[in-house]
Coordinates of C-alpha atoms in Angstrom, one line a residue:
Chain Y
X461 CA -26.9 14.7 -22.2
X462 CA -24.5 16.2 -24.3
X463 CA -21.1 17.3 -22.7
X464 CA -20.8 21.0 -21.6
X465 CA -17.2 22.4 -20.0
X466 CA -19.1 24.2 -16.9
X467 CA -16.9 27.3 -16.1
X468 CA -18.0 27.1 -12.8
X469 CA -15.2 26.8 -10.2
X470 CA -15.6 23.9 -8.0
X471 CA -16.6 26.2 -5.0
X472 CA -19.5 27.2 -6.9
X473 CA -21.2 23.9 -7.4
X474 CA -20.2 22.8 -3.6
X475 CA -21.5 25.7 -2.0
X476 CA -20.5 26.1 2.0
X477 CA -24.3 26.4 3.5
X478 CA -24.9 22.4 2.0
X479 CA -22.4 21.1 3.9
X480 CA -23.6 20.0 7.4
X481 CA -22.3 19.9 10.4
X482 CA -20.6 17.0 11.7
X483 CA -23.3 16.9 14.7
X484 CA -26.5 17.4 12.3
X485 CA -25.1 14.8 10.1
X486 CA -24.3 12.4 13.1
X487 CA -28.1 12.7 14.1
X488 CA -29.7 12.5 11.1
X489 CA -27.5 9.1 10.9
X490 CA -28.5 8.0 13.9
X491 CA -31.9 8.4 13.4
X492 CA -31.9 6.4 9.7
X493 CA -29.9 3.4 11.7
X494 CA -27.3 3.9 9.3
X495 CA -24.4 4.1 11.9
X496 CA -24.8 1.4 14.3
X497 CA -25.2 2.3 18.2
X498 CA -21.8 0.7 18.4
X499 CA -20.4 3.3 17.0
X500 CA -21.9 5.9 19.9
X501 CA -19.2 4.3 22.4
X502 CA -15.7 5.1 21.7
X503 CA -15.2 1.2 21.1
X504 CA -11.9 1.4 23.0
X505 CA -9.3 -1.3 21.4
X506 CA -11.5 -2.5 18.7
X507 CA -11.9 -1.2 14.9
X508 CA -15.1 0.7 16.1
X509 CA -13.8 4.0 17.3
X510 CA -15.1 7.0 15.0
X511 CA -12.4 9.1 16.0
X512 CA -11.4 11.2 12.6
X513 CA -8.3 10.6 11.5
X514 CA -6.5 14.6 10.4
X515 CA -6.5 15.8 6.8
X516 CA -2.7 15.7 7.4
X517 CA -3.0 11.8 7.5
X518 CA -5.7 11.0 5.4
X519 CA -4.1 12.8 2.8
X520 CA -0.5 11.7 2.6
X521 CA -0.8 8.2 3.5
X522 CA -2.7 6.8 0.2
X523 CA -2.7 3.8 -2.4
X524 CA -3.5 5.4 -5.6
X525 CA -1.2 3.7 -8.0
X526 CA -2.1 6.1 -11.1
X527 CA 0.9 8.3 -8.8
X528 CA 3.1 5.8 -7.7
X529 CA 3.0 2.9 -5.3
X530 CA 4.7 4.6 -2.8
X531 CA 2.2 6.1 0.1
X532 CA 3.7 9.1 0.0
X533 CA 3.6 9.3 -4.2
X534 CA -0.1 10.6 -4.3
X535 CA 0.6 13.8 -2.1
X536 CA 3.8 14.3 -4.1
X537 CA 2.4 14.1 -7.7
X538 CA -1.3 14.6 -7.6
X539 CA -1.1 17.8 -7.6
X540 CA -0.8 18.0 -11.3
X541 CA -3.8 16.5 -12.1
X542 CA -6.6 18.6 -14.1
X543 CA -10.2 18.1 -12.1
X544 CA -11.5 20.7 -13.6
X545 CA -13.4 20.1 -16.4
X546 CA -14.8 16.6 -15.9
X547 CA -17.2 14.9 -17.0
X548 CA -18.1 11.4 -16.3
X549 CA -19.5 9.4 -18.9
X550 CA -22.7 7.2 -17.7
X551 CA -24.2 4.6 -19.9
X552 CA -24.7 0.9 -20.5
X553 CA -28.6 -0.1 -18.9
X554 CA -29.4 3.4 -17.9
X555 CA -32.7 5.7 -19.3
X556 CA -30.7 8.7 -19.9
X557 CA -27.2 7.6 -20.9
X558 CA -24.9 10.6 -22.0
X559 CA -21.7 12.4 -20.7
X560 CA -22.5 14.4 -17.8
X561 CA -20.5 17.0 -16.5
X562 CA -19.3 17.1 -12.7
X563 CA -21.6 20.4 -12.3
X564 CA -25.0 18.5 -13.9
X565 CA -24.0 15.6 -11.6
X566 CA -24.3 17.6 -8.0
X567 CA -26.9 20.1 -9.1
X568 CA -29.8 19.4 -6.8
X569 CA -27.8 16.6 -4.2
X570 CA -27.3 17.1 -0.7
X571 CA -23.9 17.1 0.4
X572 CA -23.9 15.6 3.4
X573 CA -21.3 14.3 5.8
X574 CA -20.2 10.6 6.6
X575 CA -17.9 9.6 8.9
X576 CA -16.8 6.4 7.6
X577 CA -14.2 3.6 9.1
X578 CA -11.6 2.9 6.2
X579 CA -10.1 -0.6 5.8
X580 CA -7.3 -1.1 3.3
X581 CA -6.5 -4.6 2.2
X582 CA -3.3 -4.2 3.8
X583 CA -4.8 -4.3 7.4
X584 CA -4.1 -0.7 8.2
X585 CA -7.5 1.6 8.5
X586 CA -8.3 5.2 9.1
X587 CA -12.1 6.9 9.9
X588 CA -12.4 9.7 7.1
X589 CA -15.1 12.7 7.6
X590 CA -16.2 12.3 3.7
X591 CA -18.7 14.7 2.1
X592 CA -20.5 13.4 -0.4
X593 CA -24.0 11.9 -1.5
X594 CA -25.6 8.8 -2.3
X595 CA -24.7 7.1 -5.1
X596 CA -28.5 5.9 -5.7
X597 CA -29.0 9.3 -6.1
X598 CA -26.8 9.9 -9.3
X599 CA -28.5 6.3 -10.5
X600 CA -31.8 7.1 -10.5
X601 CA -31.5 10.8 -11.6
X602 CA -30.1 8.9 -15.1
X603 CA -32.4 5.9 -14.8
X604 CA -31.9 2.3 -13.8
X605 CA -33.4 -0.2 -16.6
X606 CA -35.0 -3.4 -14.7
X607 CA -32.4 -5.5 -16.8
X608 CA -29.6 -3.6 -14.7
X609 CA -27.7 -5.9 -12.1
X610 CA -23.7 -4.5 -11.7
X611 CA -22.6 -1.1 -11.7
X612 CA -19.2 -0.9 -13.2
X613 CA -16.6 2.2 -12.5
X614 CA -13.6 3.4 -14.7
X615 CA -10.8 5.9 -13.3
X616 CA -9.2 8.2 -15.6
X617 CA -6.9 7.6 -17.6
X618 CA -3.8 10.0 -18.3
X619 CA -0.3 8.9 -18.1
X620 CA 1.2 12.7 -18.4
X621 CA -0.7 13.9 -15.3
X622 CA -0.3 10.4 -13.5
X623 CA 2.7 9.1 -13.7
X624 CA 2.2 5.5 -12.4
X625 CA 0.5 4.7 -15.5
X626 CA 3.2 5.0 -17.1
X627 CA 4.5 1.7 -15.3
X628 CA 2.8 -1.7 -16.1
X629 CA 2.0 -1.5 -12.2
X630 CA -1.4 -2.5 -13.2
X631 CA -3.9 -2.9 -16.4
X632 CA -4.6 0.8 -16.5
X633 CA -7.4 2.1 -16.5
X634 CA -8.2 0.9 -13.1
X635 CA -12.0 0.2 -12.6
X636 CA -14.0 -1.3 -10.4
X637 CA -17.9 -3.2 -10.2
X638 CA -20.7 -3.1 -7.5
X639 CA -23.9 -5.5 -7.5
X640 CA -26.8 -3.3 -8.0
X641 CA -28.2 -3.7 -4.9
X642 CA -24.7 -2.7 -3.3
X643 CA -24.4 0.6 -5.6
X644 CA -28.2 1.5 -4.0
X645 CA -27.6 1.0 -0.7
X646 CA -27.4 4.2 1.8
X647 CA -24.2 3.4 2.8
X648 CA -22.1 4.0 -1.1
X649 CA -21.5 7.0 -1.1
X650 CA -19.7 9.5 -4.1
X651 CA -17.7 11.5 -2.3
X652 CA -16.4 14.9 -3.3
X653 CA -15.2 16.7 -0.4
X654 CA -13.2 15.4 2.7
X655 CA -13.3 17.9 6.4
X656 CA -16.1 20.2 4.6
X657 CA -13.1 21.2 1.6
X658 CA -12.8 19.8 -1.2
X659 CA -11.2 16.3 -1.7
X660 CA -7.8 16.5 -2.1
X661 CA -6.6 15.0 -5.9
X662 CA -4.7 12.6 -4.1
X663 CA -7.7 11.0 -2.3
X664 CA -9.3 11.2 -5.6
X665 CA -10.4 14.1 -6.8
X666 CA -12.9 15.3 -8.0
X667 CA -15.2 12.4 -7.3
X668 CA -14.8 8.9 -5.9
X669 CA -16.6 5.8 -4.6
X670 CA -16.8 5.1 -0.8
X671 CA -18.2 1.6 0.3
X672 CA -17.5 1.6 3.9
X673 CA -18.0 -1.9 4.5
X674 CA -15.6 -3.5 1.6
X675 CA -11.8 -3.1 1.3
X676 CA -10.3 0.4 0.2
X677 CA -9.4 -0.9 -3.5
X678 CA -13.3 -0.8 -4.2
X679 CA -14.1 2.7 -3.6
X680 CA -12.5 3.6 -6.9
X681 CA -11.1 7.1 -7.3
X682 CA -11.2 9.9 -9.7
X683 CA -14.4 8.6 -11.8
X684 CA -15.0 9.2 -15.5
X685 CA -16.9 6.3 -16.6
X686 CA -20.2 4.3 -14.8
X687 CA -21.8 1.9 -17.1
X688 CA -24.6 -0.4 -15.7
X689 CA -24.7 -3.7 -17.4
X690 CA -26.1 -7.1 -16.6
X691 CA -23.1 -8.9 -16.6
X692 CA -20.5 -9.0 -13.1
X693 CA -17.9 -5.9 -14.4
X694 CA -13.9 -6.8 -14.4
X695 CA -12.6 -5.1 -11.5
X696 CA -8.4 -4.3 -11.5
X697 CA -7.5 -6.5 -8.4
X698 CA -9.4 -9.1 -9.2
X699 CA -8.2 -9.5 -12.6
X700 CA -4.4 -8.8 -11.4
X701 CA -4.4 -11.6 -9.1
X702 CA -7.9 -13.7 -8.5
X703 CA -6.9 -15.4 -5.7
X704 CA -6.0 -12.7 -3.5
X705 CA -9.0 -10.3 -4.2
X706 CA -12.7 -10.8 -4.9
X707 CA -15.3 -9.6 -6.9
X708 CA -17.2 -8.9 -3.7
X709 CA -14.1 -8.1 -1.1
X710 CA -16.0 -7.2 2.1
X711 CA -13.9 -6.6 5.0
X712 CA -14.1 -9.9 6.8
X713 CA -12.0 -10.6 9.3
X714 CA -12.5 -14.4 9.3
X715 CA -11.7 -14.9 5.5
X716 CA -7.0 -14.3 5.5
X717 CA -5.9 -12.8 2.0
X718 CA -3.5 -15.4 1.2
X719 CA 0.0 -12.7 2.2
X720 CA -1.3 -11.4 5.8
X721 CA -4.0 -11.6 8.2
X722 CA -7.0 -10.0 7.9
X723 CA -7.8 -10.6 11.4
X724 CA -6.3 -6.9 12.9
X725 CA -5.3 -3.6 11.7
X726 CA -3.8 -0.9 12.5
X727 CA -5.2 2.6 12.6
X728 CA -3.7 5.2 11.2
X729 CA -2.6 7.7 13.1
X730 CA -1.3 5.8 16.6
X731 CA 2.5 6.6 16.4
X732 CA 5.3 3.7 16.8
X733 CA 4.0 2.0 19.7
X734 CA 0.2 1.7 18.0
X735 CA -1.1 -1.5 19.0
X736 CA -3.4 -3.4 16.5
X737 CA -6.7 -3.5 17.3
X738 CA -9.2 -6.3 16.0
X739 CA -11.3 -5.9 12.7
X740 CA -14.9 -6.1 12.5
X741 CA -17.4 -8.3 10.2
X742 CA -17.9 -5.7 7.0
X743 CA -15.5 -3.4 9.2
X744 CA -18.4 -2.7 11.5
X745 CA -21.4 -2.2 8.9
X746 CA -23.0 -6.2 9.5
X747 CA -26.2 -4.4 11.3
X748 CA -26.8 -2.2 7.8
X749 CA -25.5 -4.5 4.6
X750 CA -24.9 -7.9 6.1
X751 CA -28.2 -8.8 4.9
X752 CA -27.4 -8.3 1.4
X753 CA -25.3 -11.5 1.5
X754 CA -27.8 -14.0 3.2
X755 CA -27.2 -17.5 2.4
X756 CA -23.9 -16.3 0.5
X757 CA -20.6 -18.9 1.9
X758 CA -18.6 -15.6 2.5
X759 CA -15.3 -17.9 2.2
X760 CA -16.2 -18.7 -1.1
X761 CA -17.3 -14.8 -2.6
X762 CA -14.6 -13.4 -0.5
Chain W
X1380 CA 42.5 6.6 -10.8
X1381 CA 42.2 2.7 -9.3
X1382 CA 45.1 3.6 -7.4
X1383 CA 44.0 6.6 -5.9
X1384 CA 40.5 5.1 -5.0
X1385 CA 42.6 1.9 -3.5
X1386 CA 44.9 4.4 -1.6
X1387 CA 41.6 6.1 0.1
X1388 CA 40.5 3.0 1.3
X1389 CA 43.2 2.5 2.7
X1390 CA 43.0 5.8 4.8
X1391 CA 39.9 5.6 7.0
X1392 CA 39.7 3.5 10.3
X1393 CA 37.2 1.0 10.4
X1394 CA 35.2 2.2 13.0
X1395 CA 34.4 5.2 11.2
X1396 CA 33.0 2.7 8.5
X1397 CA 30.9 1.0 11.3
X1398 CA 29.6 4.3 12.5
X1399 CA 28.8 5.5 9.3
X1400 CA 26.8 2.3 8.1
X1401 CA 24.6 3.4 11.5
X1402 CA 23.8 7.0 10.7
X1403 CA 20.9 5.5 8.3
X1404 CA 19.4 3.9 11.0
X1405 CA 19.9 6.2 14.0
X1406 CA 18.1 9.0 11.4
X1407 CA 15.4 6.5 10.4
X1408 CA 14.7 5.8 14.1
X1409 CA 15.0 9.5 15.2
X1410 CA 12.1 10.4 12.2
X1411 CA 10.3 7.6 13.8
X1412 CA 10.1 8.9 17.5
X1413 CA 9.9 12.6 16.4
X1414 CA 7.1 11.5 13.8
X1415 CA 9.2 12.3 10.5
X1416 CA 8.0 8.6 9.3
X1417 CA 4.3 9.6 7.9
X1418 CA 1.0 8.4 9.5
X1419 CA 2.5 4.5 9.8
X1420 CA 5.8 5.0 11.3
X1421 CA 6.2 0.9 12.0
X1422 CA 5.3 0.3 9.0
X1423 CA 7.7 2.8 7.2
X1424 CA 10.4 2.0 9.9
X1425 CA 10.3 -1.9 8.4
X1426 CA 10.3 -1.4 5.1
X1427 CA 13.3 1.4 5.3
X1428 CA 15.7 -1.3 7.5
X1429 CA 14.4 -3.9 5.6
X1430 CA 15.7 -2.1 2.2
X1431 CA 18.6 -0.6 4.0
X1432 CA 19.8 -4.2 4.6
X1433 CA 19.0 -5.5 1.3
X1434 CA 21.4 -2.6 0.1
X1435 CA 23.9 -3.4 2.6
X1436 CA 23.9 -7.0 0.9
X1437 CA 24.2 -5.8 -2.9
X1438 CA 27.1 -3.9 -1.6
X1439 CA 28.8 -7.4 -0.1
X1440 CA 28.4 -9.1 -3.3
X1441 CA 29.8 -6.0 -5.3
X1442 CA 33.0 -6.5 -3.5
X1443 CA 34.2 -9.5 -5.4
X1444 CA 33.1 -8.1 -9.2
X1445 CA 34.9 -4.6 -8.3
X1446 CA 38.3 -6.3 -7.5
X1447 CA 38.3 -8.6 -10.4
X1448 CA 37.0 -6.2 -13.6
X1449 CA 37.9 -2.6 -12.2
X1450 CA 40.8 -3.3 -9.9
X1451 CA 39.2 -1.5 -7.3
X1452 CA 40.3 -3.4 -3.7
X1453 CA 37.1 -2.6 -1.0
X1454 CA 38.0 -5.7 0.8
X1455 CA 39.0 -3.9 4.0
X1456 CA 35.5 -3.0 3.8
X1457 CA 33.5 -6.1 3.7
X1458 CA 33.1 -7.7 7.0
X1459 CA 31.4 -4.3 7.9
X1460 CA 29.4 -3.8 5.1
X1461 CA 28.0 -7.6 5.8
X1462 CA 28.4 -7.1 9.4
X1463 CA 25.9 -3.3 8.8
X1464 CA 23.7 -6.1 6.8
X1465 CA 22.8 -8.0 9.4
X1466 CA 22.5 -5.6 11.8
X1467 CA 19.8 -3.8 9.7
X1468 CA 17.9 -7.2 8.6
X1469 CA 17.9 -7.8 12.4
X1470 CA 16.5 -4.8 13.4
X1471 CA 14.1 -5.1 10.4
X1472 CA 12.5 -8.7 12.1
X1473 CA 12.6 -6.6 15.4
X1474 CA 10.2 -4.4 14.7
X1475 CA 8.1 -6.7 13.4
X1476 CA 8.2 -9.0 16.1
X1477 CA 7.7 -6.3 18.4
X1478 CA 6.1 -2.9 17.3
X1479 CA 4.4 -4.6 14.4
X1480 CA 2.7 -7.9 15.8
X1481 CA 3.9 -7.8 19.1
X1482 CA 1.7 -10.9 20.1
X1483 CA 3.1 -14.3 19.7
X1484 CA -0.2 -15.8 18.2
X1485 CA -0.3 -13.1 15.4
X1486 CA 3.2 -14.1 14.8
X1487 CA 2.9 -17.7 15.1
X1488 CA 0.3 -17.5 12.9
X1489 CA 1.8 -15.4 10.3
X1490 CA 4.9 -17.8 10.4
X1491 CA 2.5 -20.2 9.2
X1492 CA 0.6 -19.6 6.9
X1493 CA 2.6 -16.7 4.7
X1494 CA 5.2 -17.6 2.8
X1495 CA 7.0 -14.5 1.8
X1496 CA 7.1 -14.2 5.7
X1497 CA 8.5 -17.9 6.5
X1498 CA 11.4 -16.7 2.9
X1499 CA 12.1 -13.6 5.1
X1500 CA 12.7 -15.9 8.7
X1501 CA 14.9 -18.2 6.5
X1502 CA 16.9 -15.6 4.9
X1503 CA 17.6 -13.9 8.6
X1504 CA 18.5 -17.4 9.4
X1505 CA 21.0 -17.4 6.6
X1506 CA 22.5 -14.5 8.2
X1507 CA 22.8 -15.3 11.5
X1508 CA 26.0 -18.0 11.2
X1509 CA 27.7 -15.6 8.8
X1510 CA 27.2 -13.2 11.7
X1511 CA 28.7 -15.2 14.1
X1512 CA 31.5 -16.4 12.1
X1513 CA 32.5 -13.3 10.9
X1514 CA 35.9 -12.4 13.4
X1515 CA 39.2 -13.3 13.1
X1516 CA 39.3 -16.2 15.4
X1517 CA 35.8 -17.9 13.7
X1518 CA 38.1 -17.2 10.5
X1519 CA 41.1 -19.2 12.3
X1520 CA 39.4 -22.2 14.2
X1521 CA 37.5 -22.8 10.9
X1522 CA 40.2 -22.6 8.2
X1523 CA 39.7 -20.0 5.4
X1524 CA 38.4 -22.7 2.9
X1525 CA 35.5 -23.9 5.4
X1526 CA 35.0 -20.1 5.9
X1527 CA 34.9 -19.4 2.9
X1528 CA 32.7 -22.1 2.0
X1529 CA 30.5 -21.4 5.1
X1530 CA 30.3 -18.0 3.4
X1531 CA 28.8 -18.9 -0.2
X1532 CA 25.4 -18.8 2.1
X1533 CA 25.7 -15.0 1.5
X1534 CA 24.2 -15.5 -2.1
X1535 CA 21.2 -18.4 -0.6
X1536 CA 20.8 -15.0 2.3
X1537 CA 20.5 -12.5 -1.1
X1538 CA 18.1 -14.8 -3.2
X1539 CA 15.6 -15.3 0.1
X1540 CA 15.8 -11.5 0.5
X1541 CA 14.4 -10.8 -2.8
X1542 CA 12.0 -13.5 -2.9
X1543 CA 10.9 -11.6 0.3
X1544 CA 10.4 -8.3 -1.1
X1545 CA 9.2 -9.6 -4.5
X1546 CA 6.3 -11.4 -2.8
X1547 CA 5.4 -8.8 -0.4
X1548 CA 4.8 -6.2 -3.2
X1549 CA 1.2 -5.7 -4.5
X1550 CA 0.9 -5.1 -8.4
X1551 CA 4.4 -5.8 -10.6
X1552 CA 6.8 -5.8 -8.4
X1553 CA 9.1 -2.8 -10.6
X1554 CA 11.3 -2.4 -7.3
X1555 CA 12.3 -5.8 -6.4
X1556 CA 12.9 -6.5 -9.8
X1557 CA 15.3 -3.8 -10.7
X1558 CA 17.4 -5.4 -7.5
X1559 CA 16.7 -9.2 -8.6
X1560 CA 18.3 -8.0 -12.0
X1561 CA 21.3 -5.8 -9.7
X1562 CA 22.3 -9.2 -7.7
X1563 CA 22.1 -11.1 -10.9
X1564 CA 24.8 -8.6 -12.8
X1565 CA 26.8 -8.9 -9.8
X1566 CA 26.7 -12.8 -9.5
X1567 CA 26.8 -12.8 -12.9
X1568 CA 29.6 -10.9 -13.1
X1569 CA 32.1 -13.4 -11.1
X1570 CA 31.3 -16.2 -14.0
X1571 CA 33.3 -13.8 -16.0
X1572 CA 37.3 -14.3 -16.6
X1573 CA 39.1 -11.7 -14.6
X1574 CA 40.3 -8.3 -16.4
X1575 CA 43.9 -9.1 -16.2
X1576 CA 42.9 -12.9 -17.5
X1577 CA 41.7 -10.8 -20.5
X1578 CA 44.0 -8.2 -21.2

């Protein structure tokens, strides 16, 4: 599909009356089994609560080194990047490979809402209200070819609206892989809004990954490339330092990354006396994608 | 201009050198409690003493270098500035002892099994005798060679610091590195023959 600069404003393609409420989407969830009955109970001092974190904290407390390792460096310089046009260019193993523009991409998806825990790497987590729709759906409106078994992501790539890359911070441009069977499942999830409005640049803008169950550094942000291929992608962590981040990185309490435990965290959110509270086997997602690892040594595909 | 900057020093009292080496931490830990920190307040309350402390250090080992290439005498100075050092590196393992762990297993276990954490224990432990031996009377009952001896651990104390913050840092560590490279011009600096030597 060839390229085509929408003029749309990104309003227009996310109109209000697809959004649901957080109560019709918290039904409809409960009724698919995709959020576990755990997750009814307030799961006082555990990582289960589904209390929202506020847009005031999920949007100034971020990793997104393309701004600056600093948390705080997203909020401040994000602001500068250009989300609108974009395009995001699909291909590898795919029917209908092309460059399709954002507006192409959500014509015809529900956005729906997901409240999703959030687990950083670093043992701190948040719960995020994201707005968004299935992955799956974006891979089968282009067409998955049977020889398909990874799904890798690229970010963007433009040192003079993100000033991190200027830095050697990382091997820019950040991207990131899924197993096919991962990218389809319910759960993944593009996001493109955040509280019904949409997602602040600094939490990726316009349109991100979310994989609720694996660490934050897989839910790659601000997409312009997916290319489906047959082959396990590179992803950035993994290649910066092997020992310390998997291809597969699924929350796991039980497996340590070799600089802290992984066996608390602290949500976001709880002020200077916060206690820890523990963290859950695929941060509280075992019920829904647990199965896609049977017979899988979790310690070793950490 | 040296002799108008050594005057200066000469002018404030040393408590007002004390009290100012404290007004970064009573404003970090007022942001803290009034929520000025961010969404992780322990978190940013750690890092800030912990870097606070490192600063305090660089300043220590700038002392030396000053006196013998610029002329510039902040002797007076240096038992607080080491004194403000340890007092922020102290609070720094405070917090995470007890608003960031606060349970001995996690901390036990954290001892054990991550190094940058057992580098950061060691170079509090560094510290601590310097500390101790830092009035008059330590000076005295040890002799101001053994002091001064006793007090070479300041560079072992700077060189576990920055191992600390190097290994903690995810990606390339640009920070840490930009002090590693400070310390080393200032250690550096003393293998150099005096100005006077030169002139």
């Amino acid at each position: 599909m060839p390229s085509r600069h929408s003029k749309l404003a990104w309003s227009d393609v996310t109109p209000k009356h697809v959004w649901m409420t957080r109560r019709q989407i918290l039904a409809a969830a409960g009724a698919a089994a995709l959020v576990s009955p755990r997750d009814g109970r307030a799961g006082e001092g555990t990582g289960a609560s589904l209390e929202p974190n506020t847009l005031e904290e999920i949007s100034s407390y971020n990793n997104f080194y393309e701004f600056g390792t600093d948390k705080s460096d997203p909020a401040r310089y994000a602001a500068a990047l250009t989300t609108d046009p974009w395009a995001i260019e699909i291909g590898g193993l795919v029917e209908r490979p092309g460059t399709y523009d954002l507006a192409d991409i959500l014509k015809g998806k529900a956005i729906e809402e997901r409240i999703y825990r959030f687990r950083c790497v670093e043992a701190w987590s948040m719960v995020v209200p994201w707005n968004g729709f299935e992955l799956r759906a974006l891979l089968e409106q282009v067409g998955v070819r049977p020889s398909a078994r990874y799904v890798a992501f690229q970010t963007l790539f433009r040192p003079e609206e993100m000033p991190g890359q200027r830095l050697p911070i990382l091997d820019w441009p950040y991207v990131e892989g899924l197993r096919l069977d991962e990218a389809m499942h319910p759960l993944t999830l593009l996001a493109t809004g955040i509280y019904g409005e949409t997602i602040p640049n600094q939490n990726g803008a316009p349109i991100r990954l979310v994989v609720p169950w694996k660490y934050g550094f897989k839910s790659i942000k601000s997409i312009v490339r997916i290319t489906l291929t047959e082959a396990e992608p590179p992803c950035t962590w993994n290649r910066q330092n092997p020992r310390e981040y998997g291809f597969y990185s699924n929350v796991n309490p039980a497996v340590d990354h070799p600089r802290w435990s992984q066996a608390t965290e602290r949500r976001i959110g709880g002020g200077l006396f916060a206690p820890r509270i523990p963290t859950l086997p695929f941060n509280g997602y075992a019920e829904e994608v647990a199965s896609l690892y049977a017979g899988m040594d979790l310690t070793k595909f950490y | 201009m040296v002799q108008a900057i050594n005057a200066a020093v000469r002018l404030p009292p040393l408590w007002l050198v004390y009290a100012a080496g404290l007004l970064p931490a009573a404003w970090v830990w007022h942001l803290g409690l009034t929520g000025g920190l961010g969404p992780e307040p322990i978190r940013a309350l750690e890092r800030e003493l912990g870097l606070t402390g490192l600063q305090f250090l660089v300043a220590v080992l700038a002392v030396t270098p000053l006196r013998r290439h610029t002329g510039i005498n902040l002797m007076r100075f240096r038992r607080a500035l080491g004194l403000l050092c340890f007092f922020y590196v102290a609070q720094h393992l405070g917090v995470w002892l007890f608003l960031d762990l606060a349970d001995p297993r996690l901390i036990a276990a954290d001892i054990t099994k991550r190094p940058y954490v057992l580098v950061g224990l060691l170079g509090f432990l560094v510290l601590l005798p310097l500390a101790l031996t830092s009035t008059d009377r330590a000076v005295r009952r040890l002799g101001a060679e053994r002091w001064r001896q006793l007090h070479r651990l300041t560079y072992g104390a700077a060189l576990l610091g920055l191992a600390h913050f190097a290994m903690l840092v995810k990606g390339f560590p640009v920070e840490p590195l930009a002090y590693a490279v400070l310390v080393a011009a200032l250690l550096g600096l003393r293998a150099l023959p005096p100005r006077r030597a030169r002139t």
